[in-house]
Short mmCIF file of C-alpha atoms and ligand atoms in Angstrom, two decimals:
data_model
loop_
_atom_site.label_atom_id
_atom_site.label_comp_id
_atom_site.label_asym_id
_atom_site.label_seq_id
_atom_site.Cartn_x
_atom_site.Cartn_y
_atom_site.Cartn_z
CA UNK Z 1 -11.31 3.47 24.09
CA UNK Z 2 -7.76 4.94 24.18
CA UNK Z 3 -6.46 7.35 21.56
CA UNK Z 4 -4.46 4.71 19.67
CA UNK Z 5 -7.45 2.38 19.54
CA UNK Z 6 -9.59 5.21 18.13
CA UNK Z 7 -6.98 6.21 15.55
CA UNK Z 8 -6.43 2.65 14.35
CA UNK Z 9 -10.09 1.58 14.10
CA UNK Z 10 -10.13 2.12 10.29
CA UNK Z 11 -6.72 0.40 9.99
CA UNK Z 12 -8.01 -2.78 11.65
CA UNK Z 13 -11.06 -2.66 9.37
CA UNK Z 14 -9.17 -2.11 6.10
CA UNK Z 15 -6.45 -4.74 6.69
CA UNK Z 16 -4.87 -4.57 3.17
CA UNK Z 17 -2.74 -1.77 1.70
CA UNK Z 18 -0.43 -1.02 -1.21
CA UNK Z 19 3.20 -0.02 -0.60
CA UNK Z 20 4.87 1.87 -3.45
CA UNK Z 21 8.65 2.31 -3.65
CA UNK Z 22 9.60 4.69 -6.43
CA UNK Z 23 12.41 7.17 -7.17
CA UNK Z 24 15.66 7.88 -8.98
CA UNK Z 25 17.04 4.39 -8.17
CA UNK Z 26 14.65 2.99 -10.81
CA UNK Z 27 17.08 4.19 -13.49
CA UNK Z 28 20.07 2.05 -12.40
CA UNK Z 29 17.27 -0.49 -11.75
CA UNK Z 30 19.19 -2.47 -9.10
CA UNK Z 31 16.93 -1.71 -6.14
CA UNK Z 32 16.64 1.26 -3.77
CA UNK Z 33 19.83 0.47 -1.85
CA UNK Z 34 22.04 0.75 -4.94
CA UNK Z 35 23.76 3.90 -3.60
CA UNK Z 36 24.76 2.17 -0.37
CA UNK Z 37 25.68 -1.22 -1.82
CA UNK Z 38 27.80 0.30 -4.63
CA UNK Z 39 29.00 3.34 -2.59
CA UNK Z 40 27.72 5.79 -5.19
CA UNK Z 41 28.45 9.46 -4.39
CA UNK Z 42 25.96 12.30 -4.83
CA UNK Z 43 27.92 13.38 -7.90
CA UNK Z 44 27.86 9.90 -9.47
CA UNK Z 45 24.11 9.68 -8.77
CA UNK Z 46 23.36 13.17 -10.18
CA UNK Z 47 22.84 12.01 -13.83
CA UNK Z 48 19.77 10.10 -12.67
CA UNK Z 49 18.31 13.32 -11.21
CA UNK Z 50 19.03 15.16 -14.45
CA UNK Z 51 17.38 12.39 -16.48
CA UNK Z 52 14.34 11.39 -14.37
CA UNK Z 53 11.19 11.81 -16.45
CA UNK Z 54 8.55 9.11 -15.83
CA UNK Z 55 6.57 9.81 -18.98
CA UNK Z 56 4.10 6.98 -18.31
CA UNK Z 57 3.35 7.95 -14.69
CA UNK Z 58 -0.42 7.74 -14.30
CA UNK Z 59 -1.35 7.42 -10.62
CA UNK Z 60 -5.02 7.10 -11.57
CA UNK Z 61 -4.13 3.73 -13.10
CA UNK Z 62 -2.17 2.79 -9.98
CA UNK Z 63 -5.14 3.75 -7.79
CA UNK Z 64 -7.59 1.72 -9.88
CA UNK Z 65 -5.21 -1.26 -9.75
CA UNK Z 66 -5.00 -1.04 -5.96
CA UNK Z 67 -8.75 -0.64 -5.57
CA UNK Z 68 -9.44 -3.62 -7.84
CA UNK Z 69 -6.98 -5.67 -5.76
CA UNK Z 70 -9.09 -4.96 -2.68
CA UNK Z 71 -6.53 -2.63 -1.12
CA UNK Z 72 -8.03 0.13 1.03
CA UNK Z 73 -5.00 2.35 1.64
CA UNK Z 74 -1.66 3.11 0.06
CA UNK Z 75 1.77 4.29 1.24
CA UNK Z 76 4.09 6.02 -1.27
CA UNK Z 77 7.76 6.84 -0.70
CA UNK Z 78 7.83 10.63 -0.58
CA UNK Z 79 11.59 10.51 0.07
CA UNK Z 80 13.71 7.38 0.40
CA UNK Z 81 17.23 7.11 1.84
CA UNK Z 82 18.76 8.65 -1.31
CA UNK Z 83 17.22 11.95 -0.24
CA UNK Z 84 15.33 12.54 -3.49
CA UNK Z 85 11.96 14.17 -2.85
CA UNK Z 86 8.98 13.14 -4.95
CA UNK Z 87 7.19 16.28 -3.75
CA UNK Z 88 7.62 20.03 -4.26
CA UNK Z 89 9.51 20.76 -1.05
CA UNK Z 90 10.53 24.39 -0.46
CA UNK Z 91 13.45 23.15 1.64
CA UNK Z 92 15.51 21.58 -1.11
CA UNK Z 93 16.22 21.68 -4.83
CA UNK Z 94 16.59 17.86 -4.82
CA UNK Z 95 13.01 17.22 -5.82
CA UNK Z 96 10.89 15.89 -8.67
CA UNK Z 97 9.70 19.34 -9.76
CA UNK Z 98 13.33 20.19 -10.63
CA UNK Z 99 13.85 17.09 -12.78
CA UNK Z 100 12.66 16.82 -16.42
CA UNK Z 101 9.44 15.43 -14.92
CA UNK Z 102 8.61 18.91 -13.57
CA UNK Z 103 5.79 17.33 -11.56
CA UNK Z 104 4.84 17.06 -7.89
CA UNK Z 105 4.53 13.28 -8.04
CA UNK Z 106 3.18 13.07 -4.50
CA UNK Z 107 0.38 15.54 -5.17
CA UNK Z 108 -0.76 13.53 -8.21
CA UNK Z 109 -0.64 10.33 -6.13
CA UNK Z 110 -2.71 11.90 -3.35
CA UNK Z 111 -5.36 13.23 -5.73
CA UNK Z 112 -5.64 9.99 -7.70
CA UNK Z 113 -5.84 7.60 -4.73
CA UNK Z 114 -8.17 9.89 -2.78
CA UNK Z 115 -10.47 10.01 -5.83
CA UNK Z 116 -10.66 6.20 -5.80
CA UNK Z 117 -11.53 6.27 -2.11
CA UNK Z 118 -8.27 4.87 -0.78
CA UNK Z 119 -6.69 6.28 2.35
CA UNK Z 120 -3.40 8.12 1.90
CA UNK Z 121 -0.08 7.15 3.46
CA UNK Z 122 3.33 8.78 3.20
CA UNK Z 123 6.55 6.86 3.64
CA UNK Z 124 9.36 9.23 4.68
CA UNK Z 125 12.97 8.20 5.20
CA UNK Z 126 14.55 9.80 8.27
CA UNK Z 127 17.82 8.53 6.81
CA UNK Z 128 19.20 10.85 4.11
CA UNK Z 129 22.28 9.99 2.10
CA UNK Z 130 22.12 13.23 0.08
CA UNK Z 131 21.87 15.87 2.79
CA UNK Z 132 25.23 17.43 3.70
CA UNK Z 133 24.42 17.41 7.43
CA UNK Z 134 23.56 13.71 7.65
CA UNK Z 135 26.47 11.82 9.28
CA UNK Z 136 28.34 9.82 6.63
CA UNK Z 137 31.77 8.59 7.69
CA UNK Z 138 31.55 5.58 9.99
CA UNK Z 139 27.78 5.32 9.53
CA UNK Z 140 26.46 1.77 9.19
CA UNK Z 141 25.14 2.14 5.64
CA UNK Z 142 25.83 5.65 4.22
CA UNK Z 143 27.33 5.40 0.69
CA UNK Z 144 30.31 7.50 1.87
CA UNK Z 145 30.76 5.54 5.14
CA UNK Z 146 34.42 4.78 4.48
CA UNK Z 147 35.33 7.52 2.01
CA UNK Z 148 38.40 9.47 3.18
CA UNK Z 149 36.96 12.81 2.00
CA UNK Z 150 34.23 12.43 4.61
CA UNK Z 151 36.49 11.38 7.49
CA UNK Z 152 37.02 14.83 8.95
CA UNK Z 153 33.90 16.48 7.55
CA UNK Z 154 31.86 18.15 10.29
CA UNK Z 155 28.07 18.08 10.03
CA UNK Z 156 25.41 20.14 11.75
CA UNK Z 157 22.93 17.37 12.60
CA UNK Z 158 20.55 19.86 14.20
CA UNK Z 159 20.36 21.57 10.82
CA UNK Z 160 19.48 18.21 9.26
CA UNK Z 161 16.77 17.67 11.89
CA UNK Z 162 15.37 21.14 11.13
CA UNK Z 163 15.20 20.09 7.47
CA UNK Z 164 13.67 16.68 8.25
CA UNK Z 165 11.04 18.08 10.64
CA UNK Z 166 10.34 20.88 8.15
CA UNK Z 167 9.68 18.42 5.34
CA UNK Z 168 7.34 16.35 7.50
CA UNK Z 169 5.50 19.61 8.26
CA UNK Z 170 5.27 20.34 4.51
CA UNK Z 171 3.91 16.86 3.79
CA UNK Z 172 1.30 17.08 6.56
CA UNK Z 173 0.28 20.64 5.71
CA UNK Z 174 0.16 20.85 1.92
CA UNK Z 175 -1.65 17.66 0.84
CA UNK Z 176 -4.88 17.58 2.83
CA UNK Z 177 -5.83 14.81 5.26
CA UNK Z 178 -3.13 12.16 5.49
CA UNK Z 179 -3.99 8.83 7.10
CA UNK Z 180 -0.61 7.09 7.61
CA UNK Z 181 2.88 8.44 8.33
CA UNK Z 182 5.37 5.65 7.69
CA UNK Z 183 8.84 6.62 8.97
CA UNK Z 184 11.89 4.51 8.06
CA UNK Z 185 14.19 3.73 10.02
CA UNK Z 186 16.02 4.01 13.31
CA UNK Z 187 19.26 2.12 13.93
CA UNK Z 188 22.16 2.02 16.43
CA UNK Z 189 22.15 5.34 18.30
CA UNK Z 190 20.13 6.96 15.52
CA UNK Z 191 16.84 6.50 17.30
CA UNK Z 192 14.26 8.23 19.48
CA UNK Z 193 15.35 11.64 20.74
CA UNK Z 194 18.33 11.59 18.37
CA UNK Z 195 15.63 12.48 15.81
CA UNK Z 196 13.98 14.85 18.34
CA UNK Z 197 11.15 12.38 18.04
CA UNK Z 198 8.93 13.79 20.80
CA UNK Z 199 8.98 17.24 19.19
CA UNK Z 200 8.30 15.64 15.79
CA UNK Z 201 5.36 13.58 17.04
CA UNK Z 202 3.82 16.55 18.86
CA UNK Z 203 4.03 18.57 15.63
CA UNK Z 204 2.47 15.71 13.66
CA UNK Z 205 -0.37 15.21 16.12
CA UNK Z 206 -1.07 18.94 15.98
CA UNK Z 207 -1.27 18.98 12.19
CA UNK Z 208 -3.06 15.65 11.64
CA UNK Z 209 -4.73 14.50 14.89
CA UNK Z 210 -6.20 11.33 13.34
CA UNK Z 211 -3.07 10.14 11.52
CA UNK Z 212 -1.49 6.79 12.47
CA UNK Z 213 2.27 6.42 12.68
CA UNK Z 214 4.54 3.36 12.48
CA UNK Z 215 7.03 2.39 15.18
CA UNK Z 216 10.28 3.14 13.34
CA UNK Z 217 11.14 6.45 15.03
CA UNK Z 218 12.32 4.29 17.94
CA UNK Z 219 11.08 3.62 21.43
CA UNK Z 220 9.33 0.41 22.44
CA UNK Z 221 5.78 -0.04 21.17
CA UNK Z 222 5.70 -3.34 23.10
CA UNK Z 223 6.02 -1.54 26.41
CA UNK Z 224 2.98 -1.29 28.67
CA UNK Z 225 3.82 2.43 28.74
CA UNK Z 226 5.39 3.21 25.35
CA UNK Z 227 7.13 6.47 24.52
CA UNK Z 228 4.96 9.10 22.81
CA UNK Z 229 6.92 8.42 19.60
CA UNK Z 230 6.78 4.60 19.79
CA UNK Z 231 4.02 4.64 17.18
CA UNK Z 232 0.49 3.33 16.63
CA UNK Z 233 1.42 0.10 14.85
CA UNK Z 234 4.31 -2.35 14.77
CA UNK Z 235 5.90 -2.89 11.37
CA UNK Z 236 7.40 -6.37 10.82
CA UNK Z 237 9.13 -6.64 7.48
CA UNK Z 238 9.31 -9.67 5.14
CA UNK Z 239 7.92 -11.85 7.93
CA UNK Z 240 4.62 -12.57 9.66
CA UNK Z 241 5.01 -12.60 13.45
CA UNK Z 242 4.50 -16.29 14.42
CA UNK Z 243 2.11 -15.49 17.30
CA UNK Z 244 0.90 -12.01 16.28
CA UNK Z 245 1.94 -9.06 18.49
CA UNK Z 246 1.12 -8.58 22.18
CA UNK Z 247 2.71 -5.93 24.38
CA UNK Z 248 4.30 -6.52 27.79
CA UNK Z 249 0.84 -6.30 29.38
CA UNK Z 250 -0.51 -9.00 27.04
CA UNK Z 251 -2.56 -6.46 25.06
CA UNK Z 252 -3.01 -6.62 21.30
CA UNK Z 253 -0.77 -4.18 19.40
CA UNK Z 254 -1.88 -3.19 15.88
CA UNK Z 255 0.64 -4.46 13.38
CA UNK Z 256 1.24 -4.45 9.65
CA UNK Z 257 3.60 -6.78 7.80
CA UNK Z 258 5.23 -5.13 4.79
CA UNK Z 259 6.11 -7.61 2.07
CA UNK Z 260 7.66 -7.35 -1.40
CA UNK Z 261 6.18 -9.11 -4.43
CA UNK Z 262 9.64 -10.11 -5.67
CA UNK Z 263 12.85 -9.66 -3.63
CA UNK Z 264 13.20 -5.89 -3.93
CA UNK Z 265 11.24 -2.86 -2.73
CA UNK Z 266 12.51 -0.53 -5.45
CA UNK Z 267 12.51 -1.51 -9.12
CA UNK Z 268 15.14 -4.15 -10.01
CA UNK Z 269 15.13 -5.04 -13.69
CA UNK Z 270 16.57 -8.51 -13.21
CA UNK Z 271 14.51 -9.62 -10.20
CA UNK Z 272 11.83 -11.92 -11.61
CA UNK Z 273 11.43 -13.91 -8.39
CA UNK Z 274 7.76 -13.05 -7.86
CA UNK Z 275 5.47 -14.63 -5.32
CA UNK Z 276 2.27 -16.25 -6.61
CA UNK Z 277 -1.19 -14.81 -6.07
CA UNK Z 278 -1.87 -17.87 -3.90
CA UNK Z 279 1.07 -16.96 -1.65
CA UNK Z 280 -0.16 -13.36 -1.42
CA UNK Z 281 -3.73 -14.40 -0.58
CA UNK Z 282 -2.57 -16.84 2.07
CA UNK Z 283 -0.15 -14.23 3.46
CA UNK Z 284 -3.02 -11.76 3.80
CA UNK Z 285 -5.18 -14.41 5.50
CA UNK Z 286 -2.33 -15.32 7.87
CA UNK Z 287 -1.86 -11.66 8.83
CA UNK Z 288 -5.57 -11.20 9.59
CA UNK Z 289 -5.74 -14.58 11.40
CA UNK Z 290 -3.11 -13.10 13.76
CA UNK Z 291 -4.79 -9.67 14.11
CA UNK Z 292 -2.51 -7.98 11.55
CA UNK Z 293 -2.51 -6.04 8.28
CA UNK Z 294 -0.63 -6.63 5.05
CA UNK Z 295 1.13 -3.81 3.19
CA UNK Z 296 2.03 -5.33 -0.18
CA UNK Z 297 4.73 -3.58 -2.23
CA UNK Z 298 5.08 -2.68 -5.89
CA UNK Z 299 8.14 -1.05 -7.42
CA UNK Z 300 7.25 0.97 -10.53
CA UNK Z 301 10.04 1.48 -13.10
CA UNK Z 302 11.71 4.69 -14.31
CA UNK Z 303 8.87 5.29 -16.77
CA UNK Z 304 6.30 5.10 -13.97
CA UNK Z 305 5.03 1.69 -15.04
CA UNK Z 306 4.22 -1.03 -12.48
CA UNK Z 307 5.80 -4.32 -13.65
CA UNK Z 308 3.39 -6.61 -15.52
CA UNK Z 309 4.07 -9.44 -13.08
CA UNK Z 310 2.90 -7.25 -10.19
CA UNK Z 311 -0.18 -6.14 -12.10
CA UNK Z 312 -1.14 -9.75 -12.86
CA UNK Z 313 -0.68 -10.88 -9.25
CA UNK Z 314 -2.72 -7.95 -7.90
CA UNK Z 315 -5.48 -8.66 -10.44
CA UNK Z 316 -5.76 -12.32 -9.35
CA UNK Z 317 -5.72 -11.32 -5.68
CA UNK Z 318 -8.49 -8.84 -6.47
CA UNK Z 319 -10.66 -11.54 -8.05
CA UNK Z 320 -10.39 -13.54 -4.83
CA UNK Z 321 -10.99 -10.46 -2.68
CA UNK Z 322 -14.04 -9.53 -4.72
CA UNK Z 323 -15.72 -12.81 -3.65
CA UNK Z 324 -14.08 -13.32 -0.26
CA UNK Z 325 -13.23 -9.88 1.09
CA UNK Z 326 -15.76 -10.28 3.91
CA UNK Z 327 -13.35 -12.82 5.45
CA UNK Z 328 -10.65 -10.13 5.58
CA UNK Z 329 -12.14 -6.68 6.18
CA UNK Z 330 -12.84 -6.01 9.85
CA UNK Z 331 -11.81 -9.57 10.74
CA UNK Z 332 -9.29 -10.76 13.28
CA UNK Z 333 -8.05 -13.91 15.00
CA UNK Z 334 -10.60 -16.56 15.98
CA UNK Z 335 -10.59 -18.00 19.49
CA UNK Z 336 -9.83 -21.46 18.08
CA UNK Z 337 -6.62 -23.38 17.46
CA UNK Z 338 -5.31 -23.32 13.89
CA UNK Z 339 -7.05 -26.15 12.00
CA UNK Z 340 -5.05 -28.74 10.04
CA UNK Z 341 -6.64 -27.76 6.70
CA UNK Z 342 -5.97 -23.99 6.79
CA UNK Z 343 -6.75 -20.96 8.94
CA UNK Z 344 -9.62 -19.12 10.62
CA UNK Z 345 -10.54 -15.44 10.62
CA UNK Z 346 -13.53 -14.08 12.51
CA UNK Z 347 -15.82 -11.05 12.70
CA UNK Z 348 -18.34 -11.10 15.55
CA UNK Z 349 -20.32 -14.35 15.38
CA UNK Z 350 -19.20 -15.09 11.85
CA UNK Z 351 -16.27 -17.46 11.55
CA UNK Z 352 -14.45 -17.82 8.22
CA UNK Z 353 -12.80 -21.15 7.51
CA UNK Z 354 -10.01 -20.71 4.95
CA UNK Z 355 -9.63 -24.22 3.56
CA UNK Z 356 -6.33 -24.82 1.75
CA UNK Z 357 -6.16 -28.62 1.97
CA UNK Z 358 -9.14 -30.56 0.64
CA UNK Z 359 -8.01 -33.76 2.30
CA UNK Z 360 -10.24 -36.83 2.02
CA UNK Z 361 -13.85 -36.95 3.14
CA UNK Z 362 -15.72 -34.26 5.12
CA UNK Z 363 -13.97 -31.19 6.49
CA UNK Z 364 -13.61 -31.47 10.29
CA UNK Z 365 -14.21 -28.47 12.57
CA UNK Z 366 -12.80 -29.28 16.01
CA UNK Z 367 -14.68 -27.68 18.88
CA UNK Z 368 -17.64 -26.54 16.78
CA UNK Z 369 -20.16 -29.31 17.49
CA UNK Z 370 -23.67 -27.79 17.79
CA UNK Z 371 -22.20 -24.26 17.43
CA UNK Z 372 -22.78 -23.72 13.71
CA UNK Z 373 -26.10 -22.09 12.86
CA UNK Z 374 -25.48 -21.77 9.12
CA UNK Z 375 -22.73 -22.64 6.63
CA UNK Z 376 -22.20 -21.09 3.19
CA UNK Z 377 -19.48 -21.16 0.55
CA UNK Z 378 -18.51 -17.47 0.78
CA UNK Z 379 -17.59 -17.09 -2.89
CA UNK Z 380 -21.05 -17.92 -4.27
CA UNK Z 381 -23.28 -18.01 -1.20
CA UNK Z 382 -24.20 -21.66 -1.83
CA UNK Z 383 -25.56 -23.60 1.12
CA UNK Z 384 -23.42 -26.16 2.92
CA UNK Z 385 -24.64 -28.65 5.46
CA UNK Z 386 -23.26 -29.51 8.86
CA UNK Z 387 -23.76 -33.26 9.17
CA UNK Z 388 -21.93 -36.41 10.24
CA UNK Z 389 -21.80 -38.75 7.23
CA UNK Z 390 -21.68 -42.51 7.69
CA UNK Z 391 -17.88 -42.76 7.41
CA UNK Z 392 -17.45 -40.12 10.15
CA UNK Z 393 -19.89 -41.48 12.68
CA UNK Z 394 -17.33 -43.31 14.74
CA UNK Z 395 -15.23 -40.11 14.99
CA UNK Z 396 -18.03 -37.74 15.90
CA UNK Z 397 -16.68 -37.01 19.39
CA UNK Z 398 -18.16 -34.42 21.74
CA UNK Z 399 -16.50 -31.38 20.21
CA UNK Z 400 -16.30 -31.62 16.46
CA UNK Z 401 -18.55 -30.89 13.48
CA UNK Z 402 -18.32 -32.06 9.87
CA UNK Z 403 -19.14 -30.35 6.55
CA UNK Z 404 -19.04 -32.32 3.35
CA UNK Z 405 -17.71 -30.59 0.24
CA UNK Z 406 -18.59 -32.26 -3.05
CA UNK Z 407 -15.81 -33.47 -5.29
CA UNK Z 408 -12.15 -34.28 -4.73
CA UNK Z 409 -10.85 -30.76 -5.37
CA UNK Z 410 -11.53 -27.47 -3.63
CA UNK Z 411 -13.68 -24.91 -5.47
CA UNK Z 412 -10.82 -22.38 -5.12
CA UNK Z 413 -7.30 -23.78 -4.89
CA UNK Z 414 -6.00 -20.43 -3.66
CA UNK Z 415 -8.29 -20.45 -0.65
CA UNK Z 416 -11.83 -21.84 -0.36
CA UNK Z 417 -13.67 -19.87 2.30
CA UNK Z 418 -16.57 -21.34 4.25
CA UNK Z 419 -18.66 -18.79 6.10
CA UNK Z 420 -19.93 -20.18 9.41
CA UNK Z 421 -22.58 -18.29 11.34
CA UNK Z 422 -22.20 -19.36 14.95
CA UNK Z 423 -24.89 -19.41 17.59
CA UNK Z 424 -24.56 -16.51 20.04
O1 FHN Y 529 15.92 0.36 4.00
C1 FHN Y 529 14.51 0.31 3.84
C2 FHN Y 529 14.16 -0.44 2.60
O2 FHN Y 529 14.73 0.17 1.47
C3 FHN Y 529 12.64 -0.46 2.45
O3 FHN Y 529 12.14 0.86 2.33
C4 FHN Y 529 12.05 -1.15 3.68
C5 FHN Y 529 10.54 -1.17 3.59
O4 FHN Y 529 10.01 -1.40 4.86
N1 FHN Y 529 12.44 -0.42 4.88
C6 FHN Y 529 13.88 -0.30 5.08
C7 FHN Y 529 14.49 -1.63 5.45
O5 FHN Y 529 13.93 -2.06 6.67
#
């Protein structure tokens, strides 16, 4: 088994994680790109630094919420593009311990989530709109990209890289075992060795040999021979890859879709466009049915409170996961075509039929004739029978099998899972 396969074994088992976007931008409450969209200077943004005091921040509550939702790992923004550090970095004064909060928010997150048994991930923005040596004028998205005062400003980008690498070293040295390093993001010529990515990865692997890293430092994770910094998993965003992810050699590449619950990563007070728990459950199933993970985002507000809508969705997802998690954890794609009524996930000889559409009459399982040893409703363990009822007899061709569900409605409208033990 190659190094990446070894490192990602737990990742392919756990399948479901919590993404947390949190920082100063929660005060303007118009999402984490507010500085770029509204071209807000460091000076205009400074009042939020001087005010930030999330009095209700209780990461133990966050960790319990994630655990109850069935999430097995979490990824918190330690620094987003605005350059504000949620951890006690010795390389900058622009950090949470210097705000009225006077707290190392990352340390409290690590301790709380580790105590609940979740694996720990750090999101770290390689983009930095605060640092004086990050290129601003003419950049694609820097808040000062077309500000005259920055036109002739010279920057020492190597000094920025020393800062960025130094902070990654702090994060991977001072907080114990870290399981995921989630870099964000490369663009245009700002990619790969522009970040001194090989040096950065070698440092990371030395500090945390078992850590897994996303693909956003650059390079081509789809290559049959990817760069050392191309990452351990592919990170589609706000989409599920239609066919899953194979590299140029046709090999499976671990991947994780990151998805928002509403339309913003960071807290946006007016964004009430939340997905339903049903959509989240079916998104998670779709990811796993295509050999992927789901990293589902919450955006706590300036007080440190996760929006009620997010809490309610995660709670309903958790109720489903509590009964049906076996069809997610450690599962992957089945070697069967997608059925009309829903999706399949599989773990060894156990096939999980995720039935979304009750249809009329018995449920039809193409290709499974004489292959099903036992059938159970996963949620309650109740026995189901593989049989061909009178109305199906004329359709019982060589390949299919039928299971009759009682009643006109599915037991679980979100997703009714039938556990099928197949003959070896
Ligand atoms: O610009 C960021 C964005 O704010 C957010 O953090 C997402 C999450 O994957 N990543 C970048 C956009 O691709």
